[in-house]
PDB file of C-alpha atoms in Angstrom:
ATOM      1  CA  MET U   1       0.024  -0.055  -0.149  1.00 98.00           C
ATOM      2  CA  LYS U   2       1.200   3.741  -1.102  1.00 98.00           C
ATOM      3  CA  PHE U   3       0.434   6.697   0.885  1.00 98.00           C
ATOM      4  CA  ARG U   4      -0.014  10.148   0.090  1.00 98.00           C
ATOM      5  CA  ARG U   5      -0.181  13.576   1.932  1.00 98.00           C
ATOM      6  CA  LEU U   6      -3.760  14.972   1.916  1.00 98.00           C
ATOM      7  CA  GLY U   7      -3.629  18.515   0.148  1.00 98.00           C
ATOM      8  CA  ARG U   8      -0.974  20.528   2.197  1.00 98.00           C
ATOM      9  CA  SER U   9      -1.845  19.338   5.314  1.00 98.00           C
ATOM     10  CA  GLY U  10       0.323  16.721   7.618  1.00 98.00           C
ATOM     11  CA  LEU U  11      -2.166  14.064   7.311  1.00 98.00           C
ATOM     12  CA  VAL U  12      -0.963  11.227   5.363  1.00 98.00           C
ATOM     13  CA  VAL U  13      -3.823   8.555   4.030  1.00 98.00           C
ATOM     14  CA  SER U  14      -3.377   5.282   2.210  1.00 98.00           C
ATOM     15  CA  GLU U  15      -4.419   5.858  -1.606  1.00 98.00           C
ATOM     16  CA  ILE U  16      -6.873   3.084  -1.174  1.00 98.00           C
ATOM     17  CA  ALA U  17      -9.567   4.328   1.605  1.00 98.00           C
ATOM     18  CA  TYR U  18     -12.236   1.860   2.492  1.00 98.00           C
ATOM     19  CA  GLY U  19     -15.850   3.201   2.273  1.00 97.00           C
ATOM     20  CA  ASN U  20     -18.953   1.410   3.805  1.00 93.00           C
ATOM     21  CA  PHE U  21     -21.719   3.499   1.994  1.00 92.00           C
ATOM     22  CA  LEU U  22     -24.625   0.952   1.136  1.00 83.00           C
ATOM     23  CA  THR U  23     -22.694  -1.970   2.829  1.00 81.00           C
ATOM     24  CA  HIS U  24     -22.290  -2.085   6.518  1.00 79.00           C
ATOM     25  CA  GLY U  25     -25.619  -2.087   8.136  1.00 73.00           C
ATOM     26  CA  SER U  26     -27.663  -2.389   5.015  1.00 75.00           C
ATOM     27  CA  GLN U  27     -26.114  -4.556   2.152  1.00 79.00           C
ATOM     28  CA  VAL U  28     -24.110  -6.902   3.959  1.00 87.00           C
ATOM     29  CA  ASP U  29     -24.478  -8.911   7.059  1.00 90.00           C
ATOM     30  CA  GLU U  30     -22.111  -7.609  10.105  1.00 91.00           C
ATOM     31  CA  GLU U  31     -19.886 -10.628  10.084  1.00 93.00           C
ATOM     32  CA  THR U  32     -19.082  -9.998   6.282  1.00 94.00           C
ATOM     33  CA  ALA U  33     -18.829  -6.295   6.906  1.00 93.00           C
ATOM     34  CA  ILE U  34     -15.955  -7.159   9.671  1.00 94.00           C
ATOM     35  CA  ALA U  35     -14.330  -9.443   7.302  1.00 95.00           C
ATOM     36  CA  CYS U  36     -14.044  -6.812   4.659  1.00 96.00           C
ATOM     37  CA  VAL U  37     -12.477  -4.260   6.992  1.00 97.00           C
ATOM     38  CA  ARG U  38     -10.058  -7.137   8.161  1.00 97.00           C
ATOM     39  CA  ALA U  39      -9.151  -7.738   4.618  1.00 97.00           C
ATOM     40  CA  ALA U  40      -8.441  -3.731   4.128  1.00 98.00           C
ATOM     41  CA  LEU U  41      -6.252  -3.571   7.240  1.00 98.00           C
ATOM     42  CA  ASP U  42      -4.317  -6.923   5.914  1.00 98.00           C
ATOM     43  CA  VAL U  43      -3.435  -5.136   2.902  1.00 98.00           C
ATOM     44  CA  GLY U  44      -2.309  -2.044   4.095  1.00 98.00           C
ATOM     45  CA  VAL U  45      -5.333   0.254   4.147  1.00 98.00           C
ATOM     46  CA  THR U  46      -5.180   2.961   6.945  1.00 98.00           C
ATOM     47  CA  THR U  47      -7.994   5.303   5.932  1.00 98.00           C
ATOM     48  CA  PHE U  48     -11.766   4.421   6.407  1.00 98.00           C
ATOM     49  CA  ASP U  49     -14.581   6.535   5.396  1.00 98.00           C
ATOM     50  CA  THR U  50     -18.211   6.440   6.627  1.00 98.00           C
ATOM     51  CA  ALA U  51     -21.112   9.282   7.158  1.00 98.00           C
ATOM     52  CA  ASP U  52     -23.532   9.290   9.973  1.00 97.00           C
ATOM     53  CA  ALA U  53     -26.501   9.142   7.622  1.00 96.00           C
ATOM     54  CA  TYR U  54     -25.423   5.674   6.092  1.00 96.00           C
ATOM     55  CA  ALA U  55     -28.033   3.055   7.143  1.00 94.00           C
ATOM     56  CA  GLY U  56     -29.729   5.429   9.830  1.00 94.00           C
ATOM     57  CA  GLY U  57     -26.173   5.338  11.720  1.00 96.00           C
ATOM     58  CA  ARG U  58     -25.594   1.641  11.771  1.00 95.00           C
ATOM     59  CA  ALA U  59     -22.685   1.882   9.248  1.00 95.00           C
ATOM     60  CA  GLU U  60     -20.658   4.246  11.950  1.00 97.00           C
ATOM     61  CA  THR U  61     -21.878   1.428  14.438  1.00 96.00           C
ATOM     62  CA  VAL U  62     -20.411  -1.573  12.679  1.00 95.00           C
ATOM     63  CA  LEU U  63     -17.077   0.414  11.436  1.00 96.00           C
ATOM     64  CA  GLY U  64     -16.427   1.204  15.439  1.00 97.00           C
ATOM     65  CA  ARG U  65     -16.948  -2.645  16.184  1.00 96.00           C
ATOM     66  CA  ALA U  66     -14.738  -3.660  13.367  1.00 96.00           C
ATOM     67  CA  LEU U  67     -11.983  -1.145  14.104  1.00 98.00           C
ATOM     68  CA  ALA U  68     -12.603  -1.741  17.786  1.00 96.00           C
ATOM     69  CA  GLY U  69      -8.685  -3.166  19.563  1.00 95.00           C
ATOM     70  CA  GLU U  70      -6.565  -1.571  16.445  1.00 97.00           C
ATOM     71  CA  ARG U  71      -4.096   0.892  17.375  1.00 97.00           C
ATOM     72  CA  ARG U  72      -6.062   4.327  16.781  1.00 98.00           C
ATOM     73  CA  GLU U  73      -3.102   6.034  16.086  1.00 98.00           C
ATOM     74  CA  GLY U  74      -2.181   3.822  13.209  1.00 98.00           C
ATOM     75  CA  LEU U  75      -6.140   4.808  11.541  1.00 98.00           C
ATOM     76  CA  GLU U  76      -7.321   7.706   9.847  1.00 98.00           C
ATOM     77  CA  ILE U  77     -11.216   7.817  10.244  1.00 98.00           C
ATOM     78  CA  PHE U  78     -13.493   9.941   8.179  1.00 98.00           C
ATOM     79  CA  THR U  79     -17.167  10.756   8.637  1.00 98.00           C
ATOM     80  CA  LYS U  80     -19.700  13.171   7.501  1.00 98.00           C
ATOM     81  CA  VAL U  81     -22.354  15.517   8.524  1.00 98.00           C
ATOM     82  CA  TYR U  82     -25.539  16.882   6.800  1.00 98.00           C
ATOM     83  CA  PHE U  83     -28.374  14.351   5.617  1.00 98.00           C
ATOM     84  CA  PRO U  84     -31.413  13.701   8.292  1.00 97.00           C
ATOM     85  CA  THR U  85     -30.405  11.416  11.013  1.00 97.00           C
ATOM     86  CA  GLY U  86     -33.619  12.052  12.754  1.00 96.00           C
ATOM     87  CA  ARG U  87     -37.393  13.389  12.677  1.00 96.00           C
ATOM     88  CA  GLY U  88     -36.902  16.612  14.022  1.00 97.00           C
ATOM     89  CA  ALA U  89     -36.340  19.820  12.187  1.00 97.00           C
ATOM     90  CA  ASN U  90     -32.957  20.121  13.484  1.00 98.00           C
ATOM     91  CA  ASP U  91     -32.033  16.591  12.580  1.00 98.00           C
ATOM     92  CA  ARG U  92     -30.216  17.522   9.138  1.00 98.00           C
ATOM     93  CA  GLY U  93     -28.054  20.386   7.531  1.00 98.00           C
ATOM     94  CA  LEU U  94     -25.000  22.133   8.795  1.00 98.00           C
ATOM     95  CA  SER U  95     -26.447  24.397  11.585  1.00 98.00           C
ATOM     96  CA  ARG U  96     -24.303  24.507  14.936  1.00 98.00           C
ATOM     97  CA  LYS U  97     -26.791  22.533  16.533  1.00 98.00           C
ATOM     98  CA  HIS U  98     -26.965  19.666  14.022  1.00 98.00           C
ATOM     99  CA  ILE U  99     -23.035  19.590  13.847  1.00 98.00           C
ATOM    100  CA  ILE U 100     -22.297  19.913  17.930  1.00 98.00           C
ATOM    101  CA  THR U 101     -24.821  17.084  18.403  1.00 98.00           C
ATOM    102  CA  SER U 102     -23.946  14.964  15.383  1.00 98.00           C
ATOM    103  CA  VAL U 103     -20.060  14.952  16.297  1.00 98.00           C
ATOM    104  CA  GLU U 104     -21.136  13.550  19.518  1.00 98.00           C
ATOM    105  CA  ARG U 105     -23.064  10.696  18.212  1.00 98.00           C
ATOM    106  CA  SER U 106     -20.644   9.934  15.735  1.00 98.00           C
ATOM    107  CA  LEU U 107     -17.846   9.783  18.146  1.00 98.00           C
ATOM    108  CA  ARG U 108     -20.192   7.121  20.157  1.00 98.00           C
ATOM    109  CA  ARG U 109     -20.979   4.891  17.358  1.00 98.00           C
ATOM    110  CA  LEU U 110     -17.216   4.849  15.999  1.00 98.00           C
ATOM    111  CA  ARG U 111     -15.812   4.006  19.543  1.00 98.00           C
ATOM    112  CA  THR U 112     -13.484   6.751  19.483  1.00 98.00           C
ATOM    113  CA  ASP U 113     -12.563  10.220  21.328  1.00 98.00           C
ATOM    114  CA  HIS U 114     -11.740  11.947  17.928  1.00 98.00           C
ATOM    115  CA  ILE U 115     -12.391  12.042  14.343  1.00 98.00           C
ATOM    116  CA  ASP U 116      -9.378  12.652  12.143  1.00 98.00           C
ATOM    117  CA  LEU U 117     -11.497  14.363   9.044  1.00 98.00           C
ATOM    118  CA  TYR U 118     -14.764  15.747   9.608  1.00 99.00           C
ATOM    119  CA  GLN U 119     -16.626  16.534   6.468  1.00 98.00           C
ATOM    120  CA  ALA U 120     -19.740  18.626   5.265  1.00 98.00           C
ATOM    121  CA  HIS U 121     -21.562  15.850   3.305  1.00 98.00           C
ATOM    122  CA  ARG U 122     -23.154  18.582   0.931  1.00 98.00           C
ATOM    123  CA  PHE U 123     -23.817  22.320   1.190  1.00 98.00           C
ATOM    124  CA  ASP U 124     -26.304  23.815   3.286  1.00 98.00           C
ATOM    125  CA  HIS U 125     -28.285  26.582   1.535  1.00 98.00           C
ATOM    126  CA  HIS U 126     -30.289  27.256   4.471  1.00 98.00           C
ATOM    127  CA  THR U 127     -27.633  28.028   6.964  1.00 98.00           C
ATOM    128  CA  PRO U 128     -25.409  30.805   7.143  1.00 98.00           C
ATOM    129  CA  LEU U 129     -21.685  29.625   5.696  1.00 98.00           C
ATOM    130  CA  ARG U 130     -20.288  31.417   8.779  1.00 98.00           C
ATOM    131  CA  GLU U 131     -22.269  29.551  11.275  1.00 98.00           C
ATOM    132  CA  THR U 132     -21.519  26.319   9.615  1.00 98.00           C
ATOM    133  CA  MET U 133     -17.619  27.092   9.519  1.00 98.00           C
ATOM    134  CA  LYS U 134     -17.689  28.501  13.043  1.00 98.00           C
ATOM    135  CA  ALA U 135     -19.104  25.122  14.238  1.00 98.00           C
ATOM    136  CA  PHE U 136     -16.586  22.772  12.221  1.00 98.00           C
ATOM    137  CA  ALA U 137     -13.609  25.423  14.096  1.00 98.00           C
ATOM    138  CA  ASP U 138     -15.230  24.627  17.555  1.00 98.00           C
ATOM    139  CA  VAL U 139     -15.192  20.856  16.598  1.00 98.00           C
ATOM    140  CA  VAL U 140     -11.554  20.774  16.011  1.00 98.00           C
ATOM    141  CA  ARG U 141     -10.638  23.260  18.756  1.00 98.00           C
ATOM    142  CA  SER U 142     -12.497  20.814  21.034  1.00 98.00           C
ATOM    143  CA  GLY U 143     -10.104  17.882  19.974  1.00 98.00           C
ATOM    144  CA  LYS U 144     -13.581  15.901  18.622  1.00 98.00           C
ATOM    145  CA  ALA U 145     -12.129  16.098  15.192  1.00 98.00           C
ATOM    146  CA  LEU U 146      -8.309  16.645  13.678  1.00 98.00           C
ATOM    147  CA  TYR U 147      -9.194  18.016  10.092  1.00 98.00           C
ATOM    148  CA  ILE U 148     -12.241  19.523   8.336  1.00 98.00           C
ATOM    149  CA  GLY U 149     -13.217  18.858   4.690  1.00 98.00           C
ATOM    150  CA  VAL U 150     -16.172  19.008   2.359  1.00 98.00           C
ATOM    151  CA  SER U 151     -18.046  16.649  -0.037  1.00 98.00           C
ATOM    152  CA  GLU U 152     -19.579  17.740  -3.377  1.00 98.00           C
ATOM    153  CA  TRP U 153     -19.444  21.243  -3.008  1.00 98.00           C
ATOM    154  CA  THR U 154     -18.723  23.663  -6.060  1.00 98.00           C
ATOM    155  CA  ALA U 155     -15.702  25.518  -6.792  1.00 98.00           C
ATOM    156  CA  ASP U 156     -17.436  28.702  -5.523  1.00 98.00           C
ATOM    157  CA  GLN U 157     -18.939  27.388  -2.326  1.00 98.00           C
ATOM    158  CA  ILE U 158     -15.284  26.069  -1.304  1.00 98.00           C
ATOM    159  CA  ARG U 159     -13.762  29.187  -2.099  1.00 98.00           C
ATOM    160  CA  ALA U 160     -16.445  30.819   0.014  1.00 98.00           C
ATOM    161  CA  ALA U 161     -15.648  28.580   3.110  1.00 98.00           C
ATOM    162  CA  HIS U 162     -11.805  28.961   2.663  1.00 98.00           C
ATOM    163  CA  VAL U 163     -12.233  32.563   3.552  1.00 98.00           C
ATOM    164  CA  HIS U 164     -14.188  31.679   6.999  1.00 98.00           C
ATOM    165  CA  ALA U 165     -11.854  28.911   7.510  1.00 98.00           C
ATOM    166  CA  ARG U 166      -8.491  30.737   7.012  1.00 96.00           C
ATOM    167  CA  GLU U 167     -10.156  33.561   9.537  1.00 98.00           C
ATOM    168  CA  LEU U 168     -10.965  31.071  11.879  1.00 98.00           C
ATOM    169  CA  GLY U 169      -7.487  29.389  11.669  1.00 98.00           C
ATOM    170  CA  VAL U 170      -8.839  25.867  10.993  1.00 97.00           C
ATOM    171  CA  PRO U 171      -8.383  25.428   7.262  1.00 96.00           C
ATOM    172  CA  LEU U 172     -10.211  23.164   4.865  1.00 98.00           C
ATOM    173  CA  VAL U 173      -7.767  20.359   3.827  1.00 98.00           C
ATOM    174  CA  ALA U 174     -10.009  17.999   1.908  1.00 98.00           C
ATOM    175  CA  ASN U 175     -12.833  17.835  -0.626  1.00 98.00           C
ATOM    176  CA  GLN U 176     -14.728  14.419  -1.320  1.00 98.00           C
ATOM    177  CA  PRO U 177     -16.190  14.288  -4.926  1.00 98.00           C
ATOM    178  CA  GLU U 178     -17.386  11.450  -6.998  1.00 98.00           C
ATOM    179  CA  TYR U 179     -14.624  10.899  -9.663  1.00 98.00           C
ATOM    180  CA  SER U 180     -14.140   8.179 -12.293  1.00 98.00           C
ATOM    181  CA  ALA U 181     -13.344   7.958 -15.601  1.00 98.00           C
ATOM    182  CA  LEU U 182     -16.741   8.121 -16.589  1.00 98.00           C
ATOM    183  CA  TRP U 183     -17.397  10.988 -14.268  1.00 98.00           C
ATOM    184  CA  ARG U 184     -15.144  13.850 -14.742  1.00 98.00           C
ATOM    185  CA  VAL U 185     -16.959  16.897 -13.498  1.00 98.00           C
ATOM    186  CA  ILE U 186     -14.492  18.307 -11.331  1.00 98.00           C
ATOM    187  CA  GLU U 187     -11.667  18.597 -13.579  1.00 98.00           C
ATOM    188  CA  ALA U 188     -12.822  21.953 -15.035  1.00 97.00           C
ATOM    189  CA  GLU U 189     -13.569  24.181 -12.012  1.00 98.00           C
ATOM    190  CA  VAL U 190     -13.217  22.241  -8.495  1.00 98.00           C
ATOM    191  CA  LEU U 191      -9.695  20.544  -8.971  1.00 98.00           C
ATOM    192  CA  PRO U 192      -8.109  23.883 -10.012  1.00 98.00           C
ATOM    193  CA  VAL U 193      -9.577  25.697  -6.627  1.00 98.00           C
ATOM    194  CA  CYS U 194      -8.632  22.902  -4.588  1.00 98.00           C
ATOM    195  CA  ARG U 195      -5.141  22.740  -5.949  1.00 98.00           C
ATOM    196  CA  GLU U 196      -4.661  26.519  -5.459  1.00 98.00           C
ATOM    197  CA  LEU U 197      -6.288  26.361  -1.615  1.00 98.00           C
ATOM    198  CA  GLY U 198      -4.187  23.100  -0.469  1.00 98.00           C
ATOM    199  CA  MET U 199      -6.642  20.986  -0.556  1.00 98.00           C
ATOM    200  CA  GLY U 200      -6.410  17.207  -1.326  1.00 98.00           C
ATOM    201  CA  GLN U 201      -9.201  14.883  -3.027  1.00 98.00           C
ATOM    202  CA  VAL U 202     -10.802  11.712  -1.448  1.00 98.00           C
ATOM    203  CA  VAL U 203     -12.916  10.859  -4.255  1.00 98.00           C
ATOM    204  CA  TRP U 204     -15.593   8.365  -4.215  1.00 98.00           C
ATOM    205  CA  SER U 205     -16.899   5.887  -6.926  1.00 97.00           C
ATOM    206  CA  PRO U 206     -13.828   5.547  -8.908  1.00 98.00           C
ATOM    207  CA  ILE U 207     -15.241   2.478 -10.495  1.00 98.00           C
ATOM    208  CA  ALA U 208     -18.511   4.293 -11.341  1.00 97.00           C
ATOM    209  CA  GLN U 209     -20.767   2.102  -9.184  1.00 93.00           C
ATOM    210  CA  GLY U 210     -19.440  -0.736 -10.510  1.00 95.00           C
ATOM    211  CA  VAL U 211     -20.084  -0.306 -13.980  1.00 97.00           C
ATOM    212  CA  LEU U 212     -16.296   0.168 -14.793  1.00 98.00           C
ATOM    213  CA  THR U 213     -15.612  -3.504 -13.704  1.00 97.00           C
ATOM    214  CA  GLY U 214     -17.003  -4.651 -16.785  1.00 96.00           C
ATOM    215  CA  LYS U 215     -19.859  -6.971 -14.961  1.00 93.00           C
ATOM    216  CA  TYR U 216     -22.797  -5.137 -16.620  1.00 94.00           C
ATOM    217  CA  ALA U 217     -23.388  -6.239 -20.035  1.00 91.00           C
ATOM    218  CA  PRO U 218     -25.428  -4.026 -22.713  1.00 90.00           C
ATOM    219  CA  GLY U 219     -29.197  -5.081 -22.727  1.00 77.00           C
ATOM    220  CA  GLY U 220     -28.312  -7.887 -19.782  1.00 64.00           C
ATOM    221  CA  VAL U 221     -29.859  -8.560 -16.418  1.00 57.00           C
ATOM    222  CA  ALA U 222     -28.085  -7.179 -13.629  1.00 59.00           C
ATOM    223  CA  PRO U 223     -26.179  -9.916 -11.530  1.00 56.00           C
ATOM    224  CA  HIS U 224     -27.726 -11.272  -8.332  1.00 50.00           C
ATOM    225  CA  GLY U 225     -26.264  -9.315  -5.270  1.00 53.00           C
ATOM    226  CA  SER U 226     -24.821  -6.827  -7.394  1.00 49.00           C
ATOM    227  CA  ARG U 227     -25.438  -2.950  -6.876  1.00 49.00           C
ATOM    228  CA  ALA U 228     -27.961  -2.547  -9.584  1.00 46.00           C
ATOM    229  CA  SER U 229     -30.324  -5.023  -8.021  1.00 45.00           C
ATOM    230  CA  ASP U 230     -30.293  -3.549  -4.617  1.00 51.00           C
ATOM    231  CA  HIS U 231     -33.411  -1.926  -4.288  1.00 45.00           C
ATOM    232  CA  THR U 232     -33.614  -1.625  -0.843  1.00 52.00           C
ATOM    233  CA  GLY U 233     -30.492   0.455   0.193  1.00 52.00           C
ATOM    234  CA  GLY U 234     -30.252   2.538  -2.930  1.00 51.00           C
ATOM    235  CA  GLY U 235     -27.826   1.110  -5.223  1.00 51.00           C
ATOM    236  CA  ALA U 236     -30.111   0.515  -7.785  1.00 55.00           C
ATOM    237  CA  LEU U 237     -31.232   4.147  -7.994  1.00 59.00           C
ATOM    238  CA  ASN U 238     -27.340   5.545  -7.556  1.00 63.00           C
ATOM    239  CA  ILE U 239     -26.329   3.399 -10.691  1.00 78.00           C
ATOM    240  CA  GLN U 240     -29.036   3.962 -13.393  1.00 74.00           C
ATOM    241  CA  GLY U 241     -27.325   6.656 -15.015  1.00 82.00           C
ATOM    242  CA  TYR U 242     -24.186   4.419 -16.219  1.00 93.00           C
ATOM    243  CA  LEU U 243     -26.766   1.343 -17.252  1.00 94.00           C
ATOM    244  CA  ARG U 244     -27.144   2.614 -20.514  1.00 94.00           C
ATOM    245  CA  ASP U 245     -26.387   0.390 -23.680  1.00 95.00           C
ATOM    246  CA  ASP U 246     -23.862   2.972 -25.294  1.00 96.00           C
ATOM    247  CA  VAL U 247     -21.942   3.511 -21.691  1.00 97.00           C
ATOM    248  CA  LEU U 248     -21.902  -0.533 -21.142  1.00 97.00           C
ATOM    249  CA  GLU U 249     -20.578  -0.956 -24.949  1.00 97.00           C
ATOM    250  CA  ARG U 250     -17.907   1.287 -24.496  1.00 98.00           C
ATOM    251  CA  VAL U 251     -16.841  -0.138 -20.819  1.00 98.00           C
ATOM    252  CA  ARG U 252     -16.409  -3.530 -22.769  1.00 97.00           C
ATOM    253  CA  LEU U 253     -13.795  -2.146 -24.874  1.00 98.00           C
ATOM    254  CA  LEU U 254     -11.494  -1.308 -22.184  1.00 98.00           C
ATOM    255  CA  ARG U 255     -11.070  -5.257 -21.413  1.00 98.00           C
ATOM    256  CA  PRO U 256      -8.163  -5.291 -23.957  1.00 98.00           C
ATOM    257  CA  LEU U 257      -6.421  -2.225 -22.312  1.00 98.00           C
ATOM    258  CA  ALA U 258      -6.751  -4.004 -19.149  1.00 98.00           C
ATOM    259  CA  ARG U 259      -5.224  -7.156 -20.086  1.00 98.00           C
ATOM    260  CA  GLU U 260      -2.610  -4.981 -21.631  1.00 98.00           C
ATOM    261  CA  ALA U 261      -1.705  -3.300 -18.142  1.00 98.00           C
ATOM    262  CA  GLY U 262      -1.907  -6.726 -16.807  1.00 98.00           C
ATOM    263  CA  LEU U 263      -4.823  -5.502 -14.475  1.00 98.00           C
ATOM    264  CA  THR U 264      -8.450  -6.295 -13.953  1.00 98.00           C
ATOM    265  CA  MET U 265     -11.111  -3.779 -15.242  1.00 98.00           C
ATOM    266  CA  ALA U 266     -11.782  -2.595 -11.355  1.00 98.00           C
ATOM    267  CA  GLN U 267      -7.641  -1.937 -11.005  1.00 98.00           C
ATOM    268  CA  LEU U 268      -7.610  -0.116 -14.166  1.00 98.00           C
ATOM    269  CA  ALA U 269     -10.578   2.107 -13.321  1.00 98.00           C
ATOM    270  CA  VAL U 270      -8.940   2.884  -9.739  1.00 98.00           C
ATOM    271  CA  ALA U 271      -5.340   3.000 -10.828  1.00 98.00           C
ATOM    272  CA  TRP U 272      -6.934   5.649 -13.435  1.00 98.00           C
ATOM    273  CA  VAL U 273      -7.995   7.681 -10.611  1.00 98.00           C
ATOM    274  CA  LEU U 274      -4.894   7.483  -8.711  1.00 98.00           C
ATOM    275  CA  ARG U 275      -2.778   8.560 -11.553  1.00 98.00           C
ATOM    276  CA  ASN U 276      -4.359  12.178 -10.939  1.00 98.00           C
ATOM    277  CA  ARG U 277      -1.666  13.659  -8.191  1.00 97.00           C
ATOM    278  CA  ASP U 278      -4.538  15.895  -7.276  1.00 98.00           C
ATOM    279  CA  VAL U 279      -5.921  12.677  -5.630  1.00 98.00           C
ATOM    280  CA  ALA U 280      -4.871  11.650  -2.045  1.00 98.00           C
ATOM    281  CA  ALA U 281      -7.309   8.455  -2.079  1.00 98.00           C
ATOM    282  CA  ALA U 282      -9.800   6.637  -3.714  1.00 98.00           C
ATOM    283  CA  ILE U 283     -12.305   5.398  -1.731  1.00 98.00           C
ATOM    284  CA  VAL U 284     -13.667   1.468  -2.569  1.00 97.00           C
ATOM    285  CA  GLY U 285     -16.284  -0.530  -1.029  1.00 94.00           C
ATOM    286  CA  ALA U 286     -16.791  -4.211  -0.985  1.00 93.00           C
ATOM    287  CA  SER U 287     -19.456  -6.561  -0.289  1.00 91.00           C
ATOM    288  CA  ARG U 288     -17.025  -9.434  -0.559  1.00 94.00           C
ATOM    289  CA  PRO U 289     -13.271  -9.401   1.268  1.00 96.00           C
ATOM    290  CA  ASP U 290     -11.926 -10.433  -2.255  1.00 97.00           C
ATOM    291  CA  GLN U 291     -13.365  -7.233  -3.792  1.00 95.00           C
ATOM    292  CA  LEU U 292     -11.335  -5.125  -1.559  1.00 96.00           C
ATOM    293  CA  ILE U 293      -8.174  -6.837  -1.997  1.00 97.00           C
ATOM    294  CA  GLU U 294      -8.546  -6.614  -5.683  1.00 97.00           C
ATOM    295  CA  ASN U 295      -9.235  -3.063  -5.454  1.00 97.00           C
ATOM    296  CA  ALA U 296      -6.619  -2.404  -3.255  1.00 98.00           C
ATOM    297  CA  ALA U 297      -4.052  -3.868  -5.776  1.00 98.00           C
ATOM    298  CA  ALA U 298      -4.165  -0.717  -7.879  1.00 98.00           C
ATOM    299  CA  SER U 299      -2.175   1.121  -5.166  1.00 98.00           C
ATOM    300  CA  GLY U 300       1.090   1.937  -6.638  1.00 98.00           C
ATOM    301  CA  VAL U 301       0.329   1.041 -10.200  1.00 98.00           C
ATOM    302  CA  THR U 302       1.535   3.470 -12.894  1.00 97.00           C
ATOM    303  CA  LEU U 303      -0.264   3.377 -15.837  1.00 98.00           C
ATOM    304  CA  ASP U 304       1.181   4.165 -19.297  1.00 97.00           C
ATOM    305  CA  SER U 305       0.508   7.595 -20.749  1.00 98.00           C
ATOM    306  CA  GLY U 306      -0.426   6.099 -23.869  1.00 98.00           C
ATOM    307  CA  LEU U 307      -2.713   3.903 -22.414  1.00 98.00           C
ATOM    308  CA  VAL U 308      -4.271   6.391 -20.533  1.00 98.00           C
ATOM    309  CA  ALA U 309      -5.095   8.265 -23.699  1.00 98.00           C
ATOM    310  CA  ARG U 310      -6.450   5.268 -25.190  1.00 98.00           C
ATOM    311  CA  MET U 311      -8.878   4.764 -22.351  1.00 98.00           C
ATOM    312  CA  ASP U 312      -9.950   8.446 -22.320  1.00 98.00           C
ATOM    313  CA  ALA U 313     -10.746   8.407 -26.164  1.00 98.00           C
ATOM    314  CA  VAL U 314     -12.723   5.350 -25.488  1.00 98.00           C
ATOM    315  CA  LEU U 315     -14.930   6.473 -22.836  1.00 98.00           C
ATOM    316  CA  ALA U 316     -15.169  10.224 -24.339  1.00 98.00           C
ATOM    317  CA  PRO U 317     -18.299   9.717 -25.887  1.00 97.00           C
ATOM    318  CA  VAL U 318     -20.086   8.761 -22.868  1.00 97.00           C
ATOM    319  CA  ALA U 319     -18.039  10.249 -20.149  1.00 97.00           C
ATOM    320  CA  THR U 320     -19.879  13.156 -18.334  1.00 96.00           C
ATOM    321  CA  VAL U 321     -17.206  15.931 -18.161  1.00 95.00           C
ATOM    322  CA  HIS U 322     -19.627  19.071 -17.377  1.00 90.00           C
ATOM    323  CA  LEU U 323     -22.838  18.972 -15.716  1.00 82.00           C
ATOM    324  CA  ASP U 324     -24.933  20.948 -18.156  1.00 69.00           C
ATOM    325  CA  ARG U 325     -23.364  18.621 -21.072  1.00 49.00           C
ATOM    326  CA  ARG U 326     -24.296  14.952 -20.532  1.00 45.00           C
ATOM    327  CA  PRO U 327     -23.681  12.698 -23.171  1.00 41.00           C
TER     328      PRO U 327
END
């Protein structure tokens, strides 16, 4: 396992981060979830990402149990706040009340006294940004979180938050966006702004919800147990945008490139993301330990520039580069 510094902060993270969206507390049983975490630790993963809203808090709880007994100094535990965690009017968003309440609950579920990176899961249009950033700064000063970041914020939102963070003396160090060879939206504006401000990228869905593994055939039925067949935890809904025949046909054309590189399709997809030096870590999920082991093998892989160019050319007709210009 290789490691990278998170932006211009002093925090070092594993190139492969283990994420438990749609798995822990939902798609897989706890025994399997713990086995996946053990597999991650065995291959050198030290960075683990979750959120308080995943599976109604159960994802944090399962992760906390799975990591119990591990040397805390050797782990980087990330979680997020924003989405509803209850029925009350204040059980959502980025108000001071919700942030302070949520961080305490996350700490209990994760069985830790601090969170390494506490992230705003989305931008809150109903709460003054100064209030949000002041609450995050206070969480850091209290020692309950060491660093703060954001997830799926626009370049303008990130720049505005940076002003407050700088004034408060608690800088933003990370952004967690979706990023893959099929979803390149952040390249135009978000990456340049984050680079300027010293923020690293901890990207999610590097294999495009599993589509870049090549397991979905054009016109075919989703394999049993795949994300596309999960109609209970939201997996099927999230992947629908990629399950078009034109996308799947293009993905099939990547098979010779993966063979040429000596990689599986999943490894090729993760290595493509990690070739970008703005990316500190790629978050991978797993419903079986072998999936985690396979994906983690992409750490340290150097892709030939010519192969990357051919891969980009294959996917260009179906890759989303700008939100206002979907293929």
